Amino acid sequence: MARLFRSTQQFGNVLGRCRTHACAATPRRSPVEHWWLFGLCSHKLHTVADGPKSCPAAAPGRLPFSTVTPDDLDFFRKILPGRTITDPDLLQSSNVDWLKTVKGSSEVLLRPRTTEDVSQILRYCNRRNLAVNPQGGNTGLVGGSVPVYDEIIVSTALMNNILSFDSVSGILTCQAGCVLENLTLYLEERDYIMPLDLGAKGSCQIGGNVSTNAGGLRLLRYGSLHGTVLGLEVVLADGRVLDCLSTLRKDNTGYDLKQLFIGSEGTLGVITAVSILCPRKPKSVNVVFLGCETFEQLLQTFQLCRGMLGEILSAFEFLDSECMRLLNTHLKLPNPISGSDPRHDGEKLHNFLEEAMTSSLVNDGTVATEESKAKTLWSMRERVTEALTHDGYTYKYDISLPVDRIYQLVTDMREHLGDKAKSVVGYGHVGDGNLHLNITSPTKDPEVLAAIEPFVYEWTASCQGSISAEHGLGLKKRNYIYYSKPRQAVALMSDIKAMLDPKGILNPYKTLPDNLK
Amino acid sequence: MARLFRSTQQFGNVLGRCRTHACAATPRRSPVEHWWLFGLCSHKLHTVADGPKSCPAAAPGRLPFSTVTPDDLDFFRKILPGRTITDPDLLQSSNVDWLKTVKGSSEVLLRPRTTEDVSQILRYCNRRNLAVNPQGGNTGLVGGSVPVYDEIIVSTALMNNILSFDSVSGILTCQAGCVLENLTLYLEERDYIMPLDLGAKGSCQIGGNVSTNAGGLRLLRYGSLHGTVLGLEVVLADGRVLDCLSTLRKDNTGYDLKQLFIGSEGTLGVITAVSILCPRKPKSVNVVFLGCETFEQLLQTFQLCRGMLGEILSAFEFLDSECMRLLNTHLKLPNPISGSDPRHDGEKLHNFLEEAMTSSLVNDGTVATEESKAKTLWSMRERVTEALTHDGYTYKYDISLPVDRIYQLVTDMREHLGDKAKSVVGYGHVGDGNLHLNITSPTKDPEVLAAIEPFVYEWTASCQGSISAEHGLGLKKRNYIYYSKPRQAVALMSDIKAMLDPKGILNPYKTLPDNLK
């Protein structure tokens, strides 16, 4: 074990020759101990604006919806007095996405407080053929959360009440507009946690999380929202309220309708309330940071880790040596290594590390059991995005692949681009098979983009991967859907959209492609 | 700790005054240790035939589907030579459900081997307006897996190939007809397990498990199939093949269509292949059997257990003292208590038990770390159903409730029925909020049934419970759907059915009620 705990200098040298670094969250003294190692996408770090995308990501022409009239405003002001916003200054932040790459021109922002408010809004808009953009925390990365033209923005921000929490079962029920971090704080006081965690938790809302089937940092351990969400209340396009707000773990009475609304990005209905199964709060956490020579060794370490630590493994993330180089070059990030006393490590963790070292899968590493040290390690992963912004214009991809193919895409892209790219780096959630592929060039360059796309999508499709692992399709990626879904599936999605929203008023220009094949 | 390990006689005395018994699966030496305590419904134990149910469970009149002609048989024999069964003797077992309460009169059993076979069958049947009954292992308990009239039975039994297994990610892909136990054995050799386990595992097929959203013994730990199933291949009513057979943990490209087919009991499509995320095999297991004076104490013990053991807790089941009485009276079941050395128990388990005893939540108990002893404890739970068959005619209910209300239904039912019932017992999955309520009378008695129903359904509805936690609706419970689902939800289910199967040929008379409200 002693080999693991090196001085800063020693580890620094090792980093230079390591190709990949695995970081695993593991238990210390207790099987319920763990630590959430890495943020999905820290809000403040996503500051790179890359301008409106060109076709096929670009918006199609405005569809023939009605435009808002003074009579419409009168109606909205009557049902939402003081909560019908038309001041352009107040509307500005709701018209632009967080990446500042999509800008709508909505002139009305509605702020309902209740499900009945939402129902009245949609019933009216549907009758009047007015398009609607449902909006949560507006933290999405694919242009799904803002209007494209003059859609009426329906914000769930004021629908932020917790409706119930059952401390025996851990089932939370709340309105859609509750901010994820607020729910987390509420639960932590009660010895529970949310089953999901995102970098954007300070702004994102649970309704938006569910609408986009947000992934994030706890998926490896607690699974996706399709499993943890127990019930939803949804207002359909015509104003009907669909009450599937079950608080039961098991309910096999008919089709599981709520599933349709998880991940459909507000195009099938507006989620107004959520019930969700929450895990108990872990008692303590550990972070291990390991260096492997090759990605194959990293995968073998992952297998060893899963086998020896089981489901108490909370996350298994990685970053490559190019990421390490950028962190060192641009951020002068202090080396995260610091002393650790192996006597405090749990027997299981000890055994795993010993096995990993003995089998030469891992050639160096460190263990953090204290929060401050864990945070230091964590920042290595969290600040990769920031380091990239200093490296140049960044082309960002969020890809799902079979786990053993994850890094091959980085290698192939590096070879494919040659001198065209400044940096080609890979990092992400190994445990989920989710690669964040990032490429930089000195400035935004159509030639580089043309070299990357459709290569990256074709490569992904050839491995039956997903061109959007957790970010969704929104406006920007809707026309790439065929790289990951067959024609029949997209046709059925379109049938479902037509059934639930025959006039197409809900979040138009999103999720579904412009043309069916 | 010594108090826990009593002699047989001592524990026997204690049982007499215990109202409830909690059984928890816990770790011994390792956080990945656990033991699956209780079977859902052991196949061989369900031998009580209660005859066709009266209205509203009874079948409606035959719908105007075509009947099979010699030309139809010629077509089937051409595409399925030797696999088109018309011999009535061979058809018999496929026409009757396992409980022997529903009997169809199908004259044709088709045994496709490939997805293309299924596609050709459905395309033909849809064109000819021939009704189809998709059939897996035929182990369902609500009459969903057999024809009601002369529907053509399409059995997936020959579609039993494992297509792939990724030992890094634990993702298994297989045809729908793979028997659950065979998959379990295949995985165990590779150090993995299936995320679900059922008493019927020796017969039930994974396609049927997914179609019925089977619950079972591992739900507390690994969640429902909505979370663990990663992909499905489905043949739609008109023969179109819907390929959603993703093997990715994350894929946010459009609507998650596969969810529609999980739990829809073969009424929306025929599942032909499944990909599923499998957990690592636990290294060892422990079973703890505890006695509590009241159900409230049992719930507090459950909370304590979850808090101290976390997600390594695999199951938390219970049976009441009436169950214990029946087990003792009818089966002369040997007392499960036997010696255990607390020195072998893990520190965490030790701490939990000490806390549970000190706080007087639990007044007695035993720990089993060896398989044989664990099996003995397990049989207390598994053989309740068998003990009931010796007690008289059994009325069986599978109810989901908020955890703190589970036992109140048993108490209220006991009071409500008074002398009408011979026994009223409760057992089931505390951890899932799932009560198996069983009532016996000396013989089948319409008066007793009238006293039970709709009382049991109304009581459940008043607590926002589910009248079918894990068994589904099938033929028998379809008309009770409104006790658990609102009118708008059932109407939307009906719209989905009409969209995917406009002629209604797939598993008619199942899941959806006869009349929409």
PDB file of C-alpha atoms in Angstrom, chain A residues 132-325:
ATOM      1  CA  VAL A 132     -45.430  27.228 -25.993  1.00  0.00           C
ATOM      2  CA  ASN A 133     -41.899  26.770 -24.670  1.00  0.00           C
ATOM      3  CA  PRO A 134     -41.927  25.074 -21.257  1.00  0.00           C
ATOM      4  CA  GLN A 135     -38.927  26.262 -19.265  1.00  0.00           C
ATOM      5  CA  GLY A 136     -37.327  25.057 -16.050  1.00  0.00           C
ATOM      6  CA  GLY A 137     -33.925  26.315 -14.917  1.00  0.00           C
ATOM      7  CA  ASN A 138     -32.796  26.876 -18.521  1.00  0.00           C
ATOM      8  CA  THR A 139     -29.561  24.978 -18.012  1.00  0.00           C
ATOM      9  CA  GLY A 140     -29.833  22.655 -21.003  1.00  0.00           C
ATOM     10  CA  LEU A 141     -26.947  22.316 -23.444  1.00  0.00           C
ATOM     11  CA  VAL A 142     -28.783  21.533 -26.687  1.00  0.00           C
ATOM     12  CA  GLY A 143     -31.052  24.540 -27.087  1.00  0.00           C
ATOM     13  CA  GLY A 144     -34.134  22.711 -25.831  1.00  0.00           C
ATOM     14  CA  SER A 145     -35.088  25.082 -23.035  1.00  0.00           C
ATOM     15  CA  VAL A 146     -35.523  28.377 -24.897  1.00  0.00           C
ATOM     16  CA  PRO A 147     -37.942  29.587 -27.563  1.00  0.00           C
ATOM     17  CA  VAL A 148     -36.708  29.452 -31.139  1.00  0.00           C
ATOM     18  CA  TYR A 149     -39.100  32.153 -32.402  1.00  0.00           C
ATOM     19  CA  ASP A 150     -41.909  33.823 -30.463  1.00  0.00           C
ATOM     20  CA  GLU A 151     -43.174  30.851 -28.465  1.00  0.00           C
ATOM     21  CA  ILE A 152     -44.800  31.798 -25.179  1.00  0.00           C
ATOM     22  CA  ILE A 153     -42.450  30.861 -22.357  1.00  0.00           C
ATOM     23  CA  VAL A 154     -44.148  28.979 -19.531  1.00  0.00           C
ATOM     24  CA  SER A 155     -41.740  28.981 -16.607  1.00  0.00           C
ATOM     25  CA  THR A 156     -42.170  26.570 -13.714  1.00  0.00           C
ATOM     26  CA  ALA A 157     -39.974  28.717 -11.435  1.00  0.00           C
ATOM     27  CA  LEU A 158     -42.821  29.629  -9.059  1.00  0.00           C
ATOM     28  CA  MET A 159     -44.020  26.033  -8.776  1.00  0.00           C
ATOM     29  CA  ASN A 160     -41.485  25.268  -6.097  1.00  0.00           C
ATOM     30  CA  ASN A 161     -43.335  23.631  -3.227  1.00  0.00           C
ATOM     31  CA  ILE A 162     -42.405  20.333  -1.672  1.00  0.00           C
ATOM     32  CA  LEU A 163     -45.685  18.440  -1.411  1.00  0.00           C
ATOM     33  CA  SER A 164     -44.700  15.527   0.821  1.00  0.00           C
ATOM     34  CA  PHE A 165     -41.829  13.414   2.045  1.00  0.00           C
ATOM     35  CA  ASP A 166     -42.183   9.961   3.540  1.00  0.00           C
ATOM     36  CA  SER A 167     -39.233   9.339   5.817  1.00  0.00           C
ATOM     37  CA  VAL A 168     -39.892   5.604   5.950  1.00  0.00           C
ATOM     38  CA  SER A 169     -39.868   4.935   2.224  1.00  0.00           C
ATOM     39  CA  GLY A 170     -37.746   7.907   1.140  1.00  0.00           C
ATOM     40  CA  ILE A 171     -40.337   9.028  -1.395  1.00  0.00           C
ATOM     41  CA  LEU A 172     -40.391  12.763  -2.138  1.00  0.00           C
ATOM     42  CA  THR A 173     -43.226  14.519  -3.955  1.00  0.00           C
ATOM     43  CA  CYS A 174     -42.800  18.082  -5.132  1.00  0.00           C
ATOM     44  CA  GLN A 175     -43.769  20.606  -7.751  1.00  0.00           C
ATOM     45  CA  ALA A 176     -41.758  20.681 -10.962  1.00  0.00           C
ATOM     46  CA  GLY A 177     -40.064  24.007 -10.282  1.00  0.00           C
ATOM     47  CA  CYS A 178     -38.146  22.927  -7.173  1.00  0.00           C
ATOM     48  CA  VAL A 179     -34.462  23.623  -7.706  1.00  0.00           C
ATOM     49  CA  LEU A 180     -32.389  20.441  -7.435  1.00  0.00           C
ATOM     50  CA  GLU A 181     -30.033  21.889  -4.847  1.00  0.00           C
ATOM     51  CA  ASN A 182     -32.908  22.986  -2.632  1.00  0.00           C
ATOM     52  CA  LEU A 183     -34.330  19.474  -2.732  1.00  0.00           C
ATOM     53  CA  THR A 184     -30.894  18.110  -1.893  1.00  0.00           C
ATOM     54  CA  LEU A 185     -30.598  20.383   1.142  1.00  0.00           C
ATOM     55  CA  TYR A 186     -34.129  19.530   2.283  1.00  0.00           C
ATOM     56  CA  LEU A 187     -33.372  15.820   2.055  1.00  0.00           C
ATOM     57  CA  GLU A 188     -29.945  15.990   3.669  1.00  0.00           C
ATOM     58  CA  GLU A 189     -31.547  17.392   6.795  1.00  0.00           C
ATOM     59  CA  ARG A 190     -33.669  14.242   6.823  1.00  0.00           C
ATOM     60  CA  ASP A 191     -30.762  11.870   6.212  1.00  0.00           C
ATOM     61  CA  TYR A 192     -31.625  11.273   2.543  1.00  0.00           C
ATOM     62  CA  ILE A 193     -30.204  12.449  -0.794  1.00  0.00           C
ATOM     63  CA  MET A 194     -31.568  12.929  -4.288  1.00  0.00           C
ATOM     64  CA  PRO A 195     -30.821  10.014  -6.642  1.00  0.00           C
ATOM     65  CA  LEU A 196     -29.279  12.473  -9.103  1.00  0.00           C
ATOM     66  CA  ASP A 197     -26.736  15.262  -8.879  1.00  0.00           C
ATOM     67  CA  LEU A 198     -25.592  17.686 -11.551  1.00  0.00           C
ATOM     68  CA  GLY A 199     -23.124  20.534 -11.796  1.00  0.00           C
ATOM     69  CA  ALA A 200     -26.076  22.793 -12.655  1.00  0.00           C
ATOM     70  CA  LYS A 201     -27.928  21.844  -9.463  1.00  0.00           C
ATOM     71  CA  GLY A 202     -28.017  25.418  -8.203  1.00  0.00           C
ATOM     72  CA  SER A 203     -30.276  26.442 -11.090  1.00  0.00           C
ATOM     73  CA  CYS A 204     -31.811  23.371 -12.700  1.00  0.00           C
ATOM     74  CA  GLN A 205     -35.289  22.279 -11.649  1.00  0.00           C
ATOM     75  CA  ILE A 206     -36.523  18.763 -11.006  1.00  0.00           C
ATOM     76  CA  GLY A 207     -39.186  19.112 -13.704  1.00  0.00           C
ATOM     77  CA  GLY A 208     -36.506  19.963 -16.246  1.00  0.00           C
ATOM     78  CA  ASN A 209     -34.305  17.150 -14.965  1.00  0.00           C
ATOM     79  CA  VAL A 210     -37.113  14.682 -15.554  1.00  0.00           C
ATOM     80  CA  SER A 211     -38.135  16.204 -18.893  1.00  0.00           C
ATOM     81  CA  THR A 212     -34.579  15.810 -20.152  1.00  0.00           C
ATOM     82  CA  ASN A 213     -33.873  12.523 -18.346  1.00  0.00           C
ATOM     83  CA  ALA A 214     -30.807  14.116 -16.806  1.00  0.00           C
ATOM     84  CA  GLY A 215     -27.947  11.710 -16.100  1.00  0.00           C
ATOM     85  CA  GLY A 216     -25.213  13.141 -13.945  1.00  0.00           C
ATOM     86  CA  LEU A 217     -23.103  11.852 -11.153  1.00  0.00           C
ATOM     87  CA  ARG A 218     -25.158   9.255  -9.384  1.00  0.00           C
ATOM     88  CA  LEU A 219     -26.386   7.214 -12.320  1.00  0.00           C
ATOM     89  CA  LEU A 220     -23.806   4.464 -11.865  1.00  0.00           C
ATOM     90  CA  ARG A 221     -25.154   3.747  -8.418  1.00  0.00           C
ATOM     91  CA  TYR A 222     -28.840   4.671  -8.461  1.00  0.00           C
ATOM     92  CA  GLY A 223     -29.731   4.219 -12.120  1.00  0.00           C
ATOM     93  CA  SER A 224     -31.665   6.523 -14.407  1.00  0.00           C
ATOM     94  CA  LEU A 225     -34.768   8.573 -13.708  1.00  0.00           C
ATOM     95  CA  HIS A 226     -36.805   5.955 -15.568  1.00  0.00           C
ATOM     96  CA  GLY A 227     -36.245   3.799 -12.507  1.00  0.00           C
ATOM     97  CA  THR A 228     -36.244   6.337  -9.680  1.00  0.00           C
ATOM     98  CA  VAL A 229     -39.145   8.544 -10.749  1.00  0.00           C
ATOM     99  CA  LEU A 230     -42.255   6.899  -9.308  1.00  0.00           C
ATOM    100  CA  GLY A 231     -44.891   9.313 -10.481  1.00  0.00           C
ATOM    101  CA  LEU A 232     -45.571  12.415 -12.545  1.00  0.00           C
ATOM    102  CA  GLU A 233     -48.329  14.922 -12.920  1.00  0.00           C
ATOM    103  CA  VAL A 234     -48.384  16.265 -16.461  1.00  0.00           C
ATOM    104  CA  VAL A 235     -50.518  18.837 -18.247  1.00  0.00           C
ATOM    105  CA  LEU A 236     -51.160  17.748 -21.819  1.00  0.00           C
ATOM    106  CA  ALA A 237     -51.187  20.088 -24.800  1.00  0.00           C
ATOM    107  CA  ASP A 238     -54.949  20.600 -24.630  1.00  0.00           C
ATOM    108  CA  GLY A 239     -54.896  21.401 -20.922  1.00  0.00           C
ATOM    109  CA  ARG A 240     -55.964  17.984 -19.640  1.00  0.00           C
ATOM    110  CA  VAL A 241     -54.232  17.079 -16.384  1.00  0.00           C
ATOM    111  CA  LEU A 242     -52.763  13.593 -16.375  1.00  0.00           C
ATOM    112  CA  ASP A 243     -52.434  12.476 -12.781  1.00  0.00           C
ATOM    113  CA  CYS A 244     -49.844   9.707 -12.608  1.00  0.00           C
ATOM    114  CA  LEU A 245     -48.363  11.102  -9.409  1.00  0.00           C
ATOM    115  CA  SER A 246     -48.084   7.722  -7.746  1.00  0.00           C
ATOM    116  CA  THR A 247     -45.934   7.418  -4.644  1.00  0.00           C
ATOM    117  CA  LEU A 248     -45.677   3.644  -4.874  1.00  0.00           C
ATOM    118  CA  ARG A 249     -42.621   1.587  -5.681  1.00  0.00           C
ATOM    119  CA  LYS A 250     -44.756  -0.976  -7.448  1.00  0.00           C
ATOM    120  CA  ASP A 251     -47.847  -0.418  -9.550  1.00  0.00           C
ATOM    121  CA  ASN A 252     -48.696  -2.728 -12.424  1.00  0.00           C
ATOM    122  CA  THR A 253     -52.118  -1.367 -13.302  1.00  0.00           C
ATOM    123  CA  GLY A 254     -51.936  -0.622 -17.011  1.00  0.00           C
ATOM    124  CA  TYR A 255     -49.324   1.124 -19.160  1.00  0.00           C
ATOM    125  CA  ASP A 256     -46.660   3.139 -17.366  1.00  0.00           C
ATOM    126  CA  LEU A 257     -47.618   6.440 -18.981  1.00  0.00           C
ATOM    127  CA  LYS A 258     -45.253   8.614 -16.977  1.00  0.00           C
ATOM    128  CA  GLN A 259     -42.319   7.042 -18.840  1.00  0.00           C
ATOM    129  CA  LEU A 260     -43.394   8.848 -22.029  1.00  0.00           C
ATOM    130  CA  PHE A 261     -42.681  12.209 -20.435  1.00  0.00           C
ATOM    131  CA  ILE A 262     -39.266  11.317 -19.006  1.00  0.00           C
ATOM    132  CA  GLY A 263     -36.757  12.568 -21.544  1.00  0.00           C
ATOM    133  CA  SER A 264     -39.229  13.936 -24.093  1.00  0.00           C
ATOM    134  CA  GLU A 265     -38.013  17.497 -23.494  1.00  0.00           C
ATOM    135  CA  GLY A 266     -41.394  19.085 -22.926  1.00  0.00           C
ATOM    136  CA  THR A 267     -42.677  18.154 -26.371  1.00  0.00           C
ATOM    137  CA  LEU A 268     -45.438  15.834 -25.126  1.00  0.00           C
ATOM    138  CA  GLY A 269     -46.652  17.618 -22.014  1.00  0.00           C
ATOM    139  CA  VAL A 270     -45.620  19.975 -19.231  1.00  0.00           C
ATOM    140  CA  ILE A 271     -44.520  18.160 -16.078  1.00  0.00           C
ATOM    141  CA  THR A 272     -46.034  19.930 -13.072  1.00  0.00           C
ATOM    142  CA  ALA A 273     -45.164  17.564 -10.221  1.00  0.00           C
ATOM    143  CA  VAL A 274     -42.790  14.681  -9.578  1.00  0.00           C
ATOM    144  CA  SER A 275     -42.550  11.888  -7.045  1.00  0.00           C
ATOM    145  CA  ILE A 276     -39.149  10.292  -6.746  1.00  0.00           C
ATOM    146  CA  LEU A 277     -37.481   7.582  -4.699  1.00  0.00           C
ATOM    147  CA  CYS A 278     -34.585   8.953  -2.670  1.00  0.00           C
ATOM    148  CA  PRO A 279     -31.684   6.928  -1.269  1.00  0.00           C
ATOM    149  CA  ARG A 280     -30.358   7.247   2.276  1.00  0.00           C
ATOM    150  CA  LYS A 281     -27.552   9.723   2.775  1.00  0.00           C
ATOM    151  CA  PRO A 282     -24.153   8.036   2.793  1.00  0.00           C
ATOM    152  CA  LYS A 283     -22.291   8.285   6.066  1.00  0.00           C
ATOM    153  CA  SER A 284     -18.864   9.055   4.673  1.00  0.00           C
ATOM    154  CA  VAL A 285     -16.944   8.963   1.447  1.00  0.00           C
ATOM    155  CA  ASN A 286     -13.604   8.165  -0.133  1.00  0.00           C
ATOM    156  CA  VAL A 287     -12.005   9.169  -3.379  1.00  0.00           C
ATOM    157  CA  VAL A 288      -9.252   7.220  -5.076  1.00  0.00           C
ATOM    158  CA  PHE A 289      -7.223   8.684  -7.910  1.00  0.00           C
ATOM    159  CA  LEU A 290      -5.263   6.139  -9.940  1.00  0.00           C
ATOM    160  CA  GLY A 291      -2.918   6.272 -12.892  1.00  0.00           C
ATOM    161  CA  CYS A 292      -2.951   3.616 -15.626  1.00  0.00           C
ATOM    162  CA  GLU A 293      -0.606   3.292 -18.581  1.00  0.00           C
ATOM    163  CA  THR A 294      -3.295   2.349 -21.079  1.00  0.00           C
ATOM    164  CA  PHE A 295      -7.056   2.575 -21.411  1.00  0.00           C
ATOM    165  CA  GLU A 296      -7.196  -1.215 -21.510  1.00  0.00           C
ATOM    166  CA  GLN A 297      -5.590  -1.313 -18.062  1.00  0.00           C
ATOM    167  CA  LEU A 298      -8.064   1.296 -16.904  1.00  0.00           C
ATOM    168  CA  LEU A 299     -10.933  -0.923 -18.052  1.00  0.00           C
ATOM    169  CA  GLN A 300      -9.430  -3.901 -16.256  1.00  0.00           C
ATOM    170  CA  THR A 301      -9.134  -1.757 -13.140  1.00  0.00           C
ATOM    171  CA  PHE A 302     -12.800  -0.842 -13.520  1.00  0.00           C
ATOM    172  CA  GLN A 303     -13.740  -4.511 -13.662  1.00  0.00           C
ATOM    173  CA  LEU A 304     -11.617  -5.286 -10.619  1.00  0.00           C
ATOM    174  CA  CYS A 305     -13.153  -2.345  -8.806  1.00  0.00           C
ATOM    175  CA  ARG A 306     -16.722  -3.404  -9.591  1.00  0.00           C
ATOM    176  CA  GLY A 307     -15.965  -6.960  -8.595  1.00  0.00           C
ATOM    177  CA  MET A 308     -14.330  -6.088  -5.282  1.00  0.00           C
ATOM    178  CA  LEU A 309     -16.413  -3.080  -4.268  1.00  0.00           C
ATOM    179  CA  GLY A 310     -19.779  -3.974  -5.774  1.00  0.00           C
ATOM    180  CA  GLU A 311     -22.590  -1.459  -5.838  1.00  0.00           C
ATOM    181  CA  ILE A 312     -21.030   0.689  -3.144  1.00  0.00           C
ATOM    182  CA  LEU A 313     -18.899   2.061  -5.959  1.00  0.00           C
ATOM    183  CA  SER A 314     -20.596   5.385  -6.628  1.00  0.00           C
ATOM    184  CA  ALA A 315     -18.707   6.651  -9.637  1.00  0.00           C
ATOM    185  CA  PHE A 316     -15.883   5.603 -11.906  1.00  0.00           C
ATOM    186  CA  GLU A 317     -14.697   8.522 -13.997  1.00  0.00           C
ATOM    187  CA  PHE A 318     -11.654   9.086 -16.144  1.00  0.00           C
ATOM    188  CA  LEU A 319      -9.575  11.744 -17.814  1.00  0.00           C
ATOM    189  CA  ASP A 320      -6.718  11.259 -20.224  1.00  0.00           C
ATOM    190  CA  SER A 321      -3.191  12.629 -20.086  1.00  0.00           C
ATOM    191  CA  GLU A 322      -4.119  15.383 -22.558  1.00  0.00           C
ATOM    192  CA  CYS A 323      -6.659  16.620 -20.004  1.00  0.00           C
ATOM    193  CA  MET A 324      -3.971  16.501 -17.332  1.00  0.00           C
ATOM    194  CA  ARG A 325      -1.664  18.485 -19.598  1.00  0.00           C
TER     195      ARG A 325
END
